[in-house]
Coordinates of N, CA, C and O and ligand atoms in Angstrom, one line a residue:
A274 N -122.2 -79.5 40.0 CA -122.6 -78.5 40.9 C -123.5 -80.2 41.6 O -124.6 -79.6 42.7
G275 N -123.8 -80.8 40.7 CA -125.3 -81.9 41.0 C -124.3 -82.7 42.8 O -125.0 -82.9 43.2
A276 N -123.0 -83.0 42.2 CA -122.7 -83.5 43.7 C -123.1 -82.7 44.8 O -123.2 -83.7 45.9
A277 N -122.4 -82.3 44.9 CA -122.7 -80.9 46.0 C -124.3 -80.3 46.3 O -124.9 -81.0 47.7
L278 N -125.2 -80.5 45.3 CA -127.1 -80.4 46.0 C -127.4 -82.3 46.7 O -127.7 -82.1 47.6
T279 N -126.5 -83.1 45.9 CA -126.9 -84.0 46.8 C -126.6 -84.2 48.0 O -127.2 -85.2 48.4
L280 N -125.8 -83.9 49.0 CA -124.9 -83.9 49.7 C -125.6 -82.7 50.9 O -125.4 -82.3 52.4
S281 N -126.8 -81.9 50.1 CA -126.9 -80.7 51.0 C -127.2 -81.1 52.5 O -126.9 -79.7 53.6
S282 N -128.1 -82.2 53.0 CA -128.4 -82.3 53.7 C -126.7 -82.3 55.2 O -127.1 -82.2 55.9
Q283 N -125.6 -82.6 54.4 CA -124.8 -82.6 55.3 C -123.7 -81.7 55.4 O -122.6 -81.8 55.5
E284 N -124.2 -80.7 55.2 CA -123.7 -79.4 55.5 C -122.9 -79.3 54.8 O -121.3 -79.9 55.0
V285 N -123.0 -78.9 53.2 CA -122.0 -78.7 52.3 C -121.0 -77.1 52.6 O -121.7 -76.8 52.7
Q286 N -119.5 -77.1 53.0 CA -119.0 -76.2 53.4 C -118.3 -76.0 52.5 O -118.0 -74.1 52.8
K287 N -117.8 -76.5 51.5 CA -116.9 -75.9 50.5 C -117.5 -77.4 49.2 O -116.9 -78.4 49.6
A288 N -117.0 -76.6 48.4 CA -116.2 -77.4 46.9 C -116.1 -76.9 45.6 O -116.5 -76.0 45.6
G289 N -115.5 -77.6 45.6 CA -114.5 -76.9 43.8 C -113.9 -77.4 43.5 O -114.0 -79.2 43.6
Q290 N -113.3 -77.7 42.0 CA -112.3 -78.5 41.3 C -110.6 -77.8 41.7 O -110.0 -77.2 41.8
L291 N -110.1 -79.3 41.8 CA -108.9 -79.1 42.5 C -107.8 -80.2 41.9 O -108.7 -81.4 41.5
N292 N -106.3 -79.9 41.7 CA -105.9 -80.7 41.6 C -105.5 -81.8 42.5 O -105.4 -81.6 43.6
R293 N -104.8 -83.4 42.7 CA -105.0 -84.2 43.8 C -104.6 -85.0 42.9 O -104.5 -85.9 42.0
T294 N -103.6 -86.2 44.0 CA -103.2 -86.6 43.9 C -102.6 -88.1 46.0 O -102.5 -86.9 46.9
K295 N -103.3 -88.8 45.8 CA -102.9 -90.1 47.1 C -101.1 -89.6 47.2 O -101.1 -90.8 46.0
I296 N -100.7 -89.9 48.1 CA -99.3 -90.5 48.2 C -99.3 -91.7 48.8 O -98.0 -91.8 49.1
A297 N -100.1 -92.0 49.8 CA -99.9 -93.0 50.9 C -101.0 -93.5 50.9 O -101.9 -93.3 50.8
E298 N -100.9 -94.7 50.9 CA -102.4 -95.9 51.8 C -102.2 -96.5 52.6 O -100.8 -97.2 53.0
G299 N -102.8 -96.2 54.6 CA -101.9 -96.7 55.2 C -100.4 -97.3 55.9 O -100.1 -97.9 56.5
G300 N -100.2 -95.5 55.8 CA -99.1 -95.9 56.0 C -97.5 -96.0 54.2 O -96.7 -95.8 54.4
R301 N -98.5 -96.6 54.0 CA -97.5 -97.0 52.6 C -97.4 -95.7 51.3 O -98.7 -96.2 51.0
K302 N -96.1 -95.5 51.4 CA -96.0 -95.0 50.2 C -96.8 -95.4 48.5 O -96.3 -96.6 48.3
L303 N -97.1 -94.1 48.1 CA -97.7 -94.7 46.7 C -97.0 -94.0 45.7 O -96.6 -92.9 45.5
R304 N -97.1 -95.0 44.5 CA -96.5 -93.8 43.4 C -97.8 -92.5 43.0 O -99.2 -92.1 42.9
K305 N -97.2 -91.3 42.9 CA -98.1 -90.1 42.7 C -98.1 -90.0 41.1 O -97.6 -90.8 40.2
S306 N -100.2 -89.3 41.3 CA -100.6 -89.7 39.9 C -101.4 -88.6 40.0 O -102.7 -88.7 40.3
W307 N -101.3 -87.8 39.4 CA -101.9 -86.1 39.8 C -103.1 -86.2 38.8 O -103.3 -86.4 37.9
G308 N -103.8 -85.8 39.5 CA -106.0 -85.7 38.8 C -106.9 -84.7 38.9 O -106.4 -84.4 40.3
V309 N -107.3 -84.4 38.7 CA -108.2 -83.4 39.1 C -109.8 -83.7 39.4 O -109.9 -84.7 38.9
S310 N -110.0 -83.3 40.8 CA -111.0 -84.1 41.3 C -112.2 -82.6 41.4 O -111.6 -81.6 41.6
W311 N -113.0 -83.4 41.9 CA -114.4 -82.3 42.2 C -114.3 -82.6 43.6 O -114.9 -84.3 43.9
V312 N -113.3 -81.8 44.6 CA -113.7 -82.2 45.8 C -114.7 -81.5 47.0 O -115.4 -80.7 46.8
V313 N -115.6 -82.3 47.5 CA -116.6 -81.6 48.8 C -116.4 -81.6 50.2 O -115.9 -83.0 50.9
L314 N -116.5 -80.3 51.1 CA -116.0 -80.7 52.7 C -117.1 -80.5 52.5 O -117.7 -79.5 52.8
A315 N -117.7 -81.9 53.4 CA -119.3 -81.6 54.6 C -119.0 -82.9 55.2 O -118.8 -83.3 55.6
G316 N -119.9 -81.9 56.3 CA -119.8 -82.9 57.5 C -118.3 -83.0 58.1 O -118.1 -81.4 58.5
N317 N -118.2 -84.0 58.4 CA -116.9 -84.7 58.5 C -115.9 -85.1 57.6 O -114.7 -85.7 58.1
S318 N -116.3 -84.7 56.8 CA -115.4 -85.9 56.0 C -115.0 -84.3 54.9 O -115.7 -83.7 54.4
L319 N -114.2 -84.9 54.1 CA -113.9 -84.9 52.5 C -114.1 -85.4 51.6 O -113.0 -86.8 51.4
I320 N -114.8 -85.0 50.2 CA -115.2 -86.1 49.6 C -114.4 -86.0 47.8 O -114.8 -84.6 47.2
F321 N -114.2 -86.7 47.2 CA -113.6 -87.3 46.3 C -114.5 -87.0 44.8 O -114.5 -88.7 45.5
Y322 N -114.8 -86.6 44.3 CA -115.5 -87.2 42.8 C -114.5 -87.1 41.9 O -113.9 -85.9 41.8
K323 N -115.0 -87.9 40.9 CA -113.9 -88.4 39.8 C -114.3 -87.0 38.4 O -115.7 -87.3 38.3
E324 N -113.9 -86.7 38.0 CA -114.0 -85.5 36.8 C -115.0 -87.0 35.7 O -114.7 -87.7 35.8
S325 N -116.0 -86.8 35.4 CA -117.2 -87.0 34.2 C -115.4 -87.5 32.6 O -115.1 -86.4 32.6
K326 N -115.9 -88.7 32.4 CA -114.8 -89.2 31.3 C -115.9 -89.3 29.9 O -115.6 -89.8 29.3
G327 N -116.9 -89.3 30.4 CA -117.9 -89.0 29.0 C -118.0 -87.9 28.3 O -116.7 -87.4 28.0
P328 N -119.2 -88.1 27.5 CA -118.9 -86.9 26.3 C -119.2 -85.8 26.4 O -118.4 -84.6 25.4
A329 N -119.7 -85.4 27.8 CA -120.1 -83.7 27.7 C -118.6 -83.5 29.1 O -118.8 -83.7 30.6
P330 N -117.6 -83.5 28.8 CA -116.3 -83.3 29.1 C -116.4 -82.3 30.8 O -115.7 -82.3 31.8
T331 N -117.4 -81.1 29.9 CA -117.3 -80.2 31.5 C -118.6 -80.5 32.6 O -118.4 -79.8 33.3
A332 N -119.1 -81.9 32.2 CA -120.4 -82.5 33.5 C -119.4 -82.6 34.3 O -118.6 -84.0 34.0
W333 N -119.9 -83.1 35.5 CA -120.0 -84.3 36.4 C -120.9 -85.1 36.5 O -121.5 -84.6 36.7
C334 N -120.1 -86.2 36.7 CA -121.3 -87.7 37.2 C -121.9 -87.4 38.2 O -121.6 -86.9 39.1
P335 N -122.8 -87.8 38.1 CA -124.1 -87.3 39.5 C -123.3 -88.5 40.4 O -122.8 -89.3 40.2
A336 N -123.2 -87.6 41.6 CA -123.1 -88.4 42.9 C -123.2 -89.9 42.6 O -122.7 -90.8 43.1
S337 N -124.6 -90.5 42.3 CA -124.9 -91.7 42.6 C -124.7 -92.9 41.7 O -124.1 -93.8 42.4
S338 N -124.0 -92.3 40.6 CA -122.8 -93.2 39.7 C -121.7 -93.0 39.5 O -120.9 -93.1 38.5
C339 N -121.2 -92.0 40.7 CA -120.1 -91.7 40.2 C -118.3 -91.9 41.4 O -119.0 -92.3 42.6
P340 N -117.7 -92.9 40.8 CA -116.5 -93.3 41.9 C -116.1 -92.4 42.7 O -115.9 -90.8 42.0
E341 N -116.5 -92.7 43.5 CA -116.1 -91.6 45.0 C -115.0 -92.5 45.9 O -115.0 -93.6 46.0
S342 N -114.2 -91.3 47.3 CA -113.6 -91.4 48.0 C -113.9 -90.6 49.0 O -113.7 -89.5 48.5
S343 N -113.9 -90.9 50.4 CA -114.5 -90.2 51.3 C -113.0 -90.4 52.6 O -113.1 -91.1 52.6
V344 N -112.9 -89.2 52.6 CA -111.5 -88.9 54.2 C -112.2 -88.6 55.4 O -112.9 -87.5 55.5
D345 N -111.9 -89.4 56.3 CA -112.8 -89.0 57.6 C -111.6 -88.4 58.0 O -110.1 -88.3 58.1
L346 N -111.5 -87.0 58.5 CA -111.0 -85.5 58.7 C -110.7 -85.8 59.9 O -110.1 -84.9 61.0
R347 N -111.3 -87.0 61.0 CA -110.9 -86.6 63.1 C -109.7 -87.5 62.9 O -109.6 -88.2 62.5
G348 N -108.7 -86.4 63.6 CA -107.7 -87.2 63.7 C -106.3 -86.3 62.8 O -105.6 -86.8 62.5
A349 N -107.3 -85.9 61.5 CA -106.5 -85.9 60.1 C -105.1 -84.7 60.7 O -105.6 -83.7 61.3
A350 N -104.3 -84.7 60.2 CA -103.9 -83.6 60.0 C -103.4 -82.6 58.5 O -103.2 -83.3 57.7
L351 N -103.5 -80.9 58.7 CA -102.7 -81.0 57.1 C -101.9 -79.5 57.5 O -101.6 -78.7 58.2
D352 N -100.7 -79.9 56.7 CA -99.9 -79.1 56.8 C -99.5 -78.9 54.9 O -100.0 -79.0 54.1
W353 N -98.5 -77.2 54.5 CA -98.3 -76.8 53.4 C -97.3 -78.3 53.2 O -96.5 -78.7 53.6
A354 N -97.1 -78.6 52.2 CA -96.4 -79.6 51.1 C -94.6 -78.8 50.5 O -95.0 -79.1 49.2
R355 N -94.4 -78.1 51.4 CA -93.4 -77.4 50.2 C -92.3 -78.5 49.4 O -92.1 -78.0 48.8
E356 N -92.3 -79.7 50.9 CA -91.1 -80.9 50.0 C -91.4 -81.7 50.3 O -91.0 -82.2 49.0
L357 N -92.4 -82.2 49.2 CA -93.5 -82.9 49.3 C -93.5 -83.0 47.5 O -94.2 -83.9 47.0
S358 N -93.6 -81.5 46.8 CA -94.2 -81.7 44.9 C -93.0 -80.6 44.7 O -93.1 -79.2 45.1
S359 N -93.1 -80.2 43.5 CA -92.4 -79.2 42.9 C -93.2 -78.2 42.4 O -93.0 -77.1 42.1
K360 N -94.7 -78.5 42.3 CA -95.7 -77.1 42.7 C -96.0 -76.7 43.8 O -95.5 -76.8 44.7
K361 N -96.5 -75.1 43.4 CA -97.0 -74.4 44.1 C -98.5 -74.8 44.6 O -99.0 -75.2 44.2
N362 N -98.5 -73.9 45.7 CA -99.7 -73.8 46.5 C -99.8 -75.4 46.5 O -101.6 -75.6 46.1
V363 N -99.3 -76.2 47.2 CA -99.6 -77.5 47.5 C -100.2 -77.8 49.5 O -99.0 -77.3 50.2
I364 N -101.3 -78.5 49.3 CA -101.8 -79.1 50.7 C -101.7 -80.5 51.1 O -101.4 -81.0 49.8
H365 N -101.1 -80.5 52.1 CA -100.8 -82.1 52.7 C -101.7 -82.5 53.7 O -101.7 -82.2 54.5
L366 N -102.3 -83.4 53.3 CA -103.7 -83.9 54.3 C -103.1 -85.5 55.0 O -103.1 -86.3 53.7
R367 N -103.0 -85.9 55.8 CA -102.9 -86.8 56.5 C -103.9 -87.5 57.3 O -104.2 -86.8 58.1
T368 N -104.2 -88.3 57.1 CA -105.4 -89.1 58.2 C -105.1 -90.1 58.9 O -103.5 -90.9 58.9
V369 N -106.0 -90.6 60.2 CA -105.5 -91.4 61.5 C -105.2 -92.2 60.6 O -104.3 -93.9 61.1
T370 N -105.5 -93.2 59.7 CA -105.3 -94.6 59.0 C -104.5 -94.2 58.5 O -104.1 -95.6 57.6
G371 N -103.2 -93.3 57.9 CA -102.4 -93.3 57.4 C -102.3 -93.6 55.9 O -101.3 -93.3 55.0
N372 N -103.5 -92.6 55.6 CA -104.0 -92.5 54.1 C -103.0 -91.1 54.0 O -103.2 -89.7 55.0
E373 N -102.6 -90.2 53.0 CA -102.3 -88.9 52.5 C -102.2 -88.8 51.4 O -102.3 -89.2 50.4
F374 N -102.3 -87.3 51.4 CA -103.2 -86.9 49.9 C -102.3 -85.3 49.4 O -102.5 -84.4 50.8
L375 N -102.3 -85.1 48.3 CA -102.0 -83.5 48.0 C -102.6 -83.0 47.4 O -103.9 -83.9 46.4
L376 N -103.2 -81.8 47.7 CA -104.0 -81.1 47.1 C -104.4 -79.5 46.7 O -103.2 -79.1 47.3
Q377 N -103.7 -79.6 45.3 CA -103.0 -78.4 44.8 C -103.9 -77.5 43.7 O -104.7 -77.8 43.3
S378 N -104.0 -76.2 43.7 CA -104.5 -75.3 42.9 C -103.7 -74.3 42.6 O -102.9 -73.9 43.1
D379 N -103.4 -74.0 41.4 CA -102.4 -72.8 40.7 C -102.6 -71.5 41.3 O -102.0 -70.6 41.5
Q380 N -104.3 -71.1 42.2 CA -105.1 -69.4 42.3 C -104.1 -70.4 43.7 O -105.0 -70.8 44.6
E381 N -103.3 -69.2 44.5 CA -103.0 -69.3 46.1 C -103.8 -69.1 46.9 O -104.2 -69.6 47.9
A382 N -105.1 -68.1 46.8 CA -105.9 -67.7 47.4 C -107.0 -69.0 47.4 O -107.8 -69.4 48.3
T383 N -107.0 -69.4 46.3 CA -107.7 -70.9 47.0 C -107.5 -72.1 47.1 O -108.1 -72.3 48.0
I384 N -106.3 -72.3 47.4 CA -105.7 -73.4 48.0 C -106.0 -72.6 49.3 O -105.7 -74.0 50.3
Q385 N -105.0 -71.4 49.9 CA -105.9 -70.8 51.0 C -106.9 -71.2 51.8 O -107.3 -71.8 53.0
E386 N -108.1 -71.1 50.7 CA -109.2 -71.3 51.3 C -109.9 -72.3 52.0 O -110.4 -72.9 52.4
W387 N -109.6 -73.8 51.2 CA -109.5 -74.9 51.1 C -109.0 -75.0 52.7 O -109.4 -76.1 53.3
A388 N -107.6 -74.6 53.1 CA -106.7 -74.9 53.9 C -106.9 -74.5 55.6 O -107.5 -75.3 56.3
R389 N -107.6 -73.3 55.1 CA -108.0 -72.7 56.6 C -109.7 -72.7 56.9 O -109.8 -74.0 58.1
A390 N -111.1 -73.9 55.5 CA -112.0 -74.8 56.1 C -111.4 -75.9 56.5 O -112.3 -76.5 57.1
I391 N -110.5 -76.7 55.6 CA -110.0 -78.2 56.5 C -109.7 -77.8 58.1 O -110.1 -79.0 58.9
R392 N -108.6 -77.4 57.8 CA -108.7 -76.6 59.2 C -109.8 -76.5 60.2 O -109.1 -77.2 61.5
G393 N -110.1 -75.7 60.1 CA -111.0 -75.5 60.7 C -112.1 -76.6 61.1 O -112.4 -77.1 61.9
V394 N -112.9 -77.7 60.2 CA -113.3 -79.6 60.7 C -112.2 -80.0 61.5 O -112.9 -80.5 62.8
I395 N -111.6 -79.9 60.9 CA -110.4 -80.8 61.8 C -110.1 -79.7 63.4 O -110.3 -81.2 64.3
R396 N -109.7 -79.0 63.9 CA -110.2 -78.0 65.2 C -111.1 -78.8 65.6 O -111.5 -78.7 66.4
R397 N -112.5 -78.6 64.9 CA -113.7 -78.7 66.1 C -113.7 -80.2 66.1 O -114.2 -80.3 67.3
L398 N -113.7 -80.8 65.7 CA -113.8 -82.3 65.7 C -112.8 -83.0 66.8 O -112.8 -83.5 67.8
D399 N -111.3 -82.3 67.1 CA -110.0 -82.0 67.7 C -110.8 -81.8 68.8 O -110.3 -82.4 70.4
L400 N -111.9 -80.8 69.2 CA -112.4 -80.1 70.4 C -113.4 -81.2 70.8 O -114.2 -80.8 71.8
E401 N -114.3 -82.0 70.1 CA -115.2 -83.2 70.4 C -114.9 -84.3 71.2 O -114.0 -84.5 71.5
Ligands
I3S66 O1 -92.1 -86.8 44.2 P1 -91.8 -87.5 42.6 O2 -92.2 -88.9 42.3 O3 -91.2 -86.6 42.1 O4 -93.7 -86.8 41.4 C1 -93.4 -86.3 40.9 C2 -93.7 -88.0 39.5 O5 -94.8 -88.3 40.2 C3 -94.6 -87.8 38.2 O6 -95.4 -89.0 37.9 P2 -93.6 -89.8 36.8 O7 -92.5 -90.3 37.9 O8 -94.9 -90.8 36.3 O9 -93.5 -89.0 35.4 C4 -95.6 -86.5 38.1 O10 -95.7 -86.1 36.6 C5 -94.6 -85.5 38.7 O11 -96.0 -84.1 38.6 C6 -94.5 -85.5 40.2 O12 -94.1 -84.3 40.7 P3 -95.2 -83.1 41.2 O13 -94.0 -82.3 41.3 O14 -95.5 -82.8 39.8 O15 -96.0 -83.5 42.2

């Protein structure tokens, strides 16, 4: 939760651990590579933090030293990804820049909460 704390000034709306893979970059399809990310929904962005590979596997590295990527949700689209993965509970996020991600949780309720929260931000930005 250290990562989320440093973002408090940006209105953290949701944070948690999800399975994640990027499937396209700038409209170009990528090879899937699923991994666990710490995901933070804050302000207009979805931010991914890599799980720490250090000696304490349960700890997340501090935001300042952790490789991260950030997705601008303005104009993005979110759908269920039933045809894009054999896994259950997968959502598909597409950005205006043609980056695409799959996010997955084994808990249906968890991914539904994420879908609701991300859609909320996308809708708010659509209205601006
Ligand atoms: O859509 P795909 O290509 O069936 O996705 C699977 C592959 O990316 C696979 O990796 P390799 O092709 O390197 O073996 C992954 O291990 C699978 O998890 C991918 O499928 P799912 O259905 O799990 O998203």
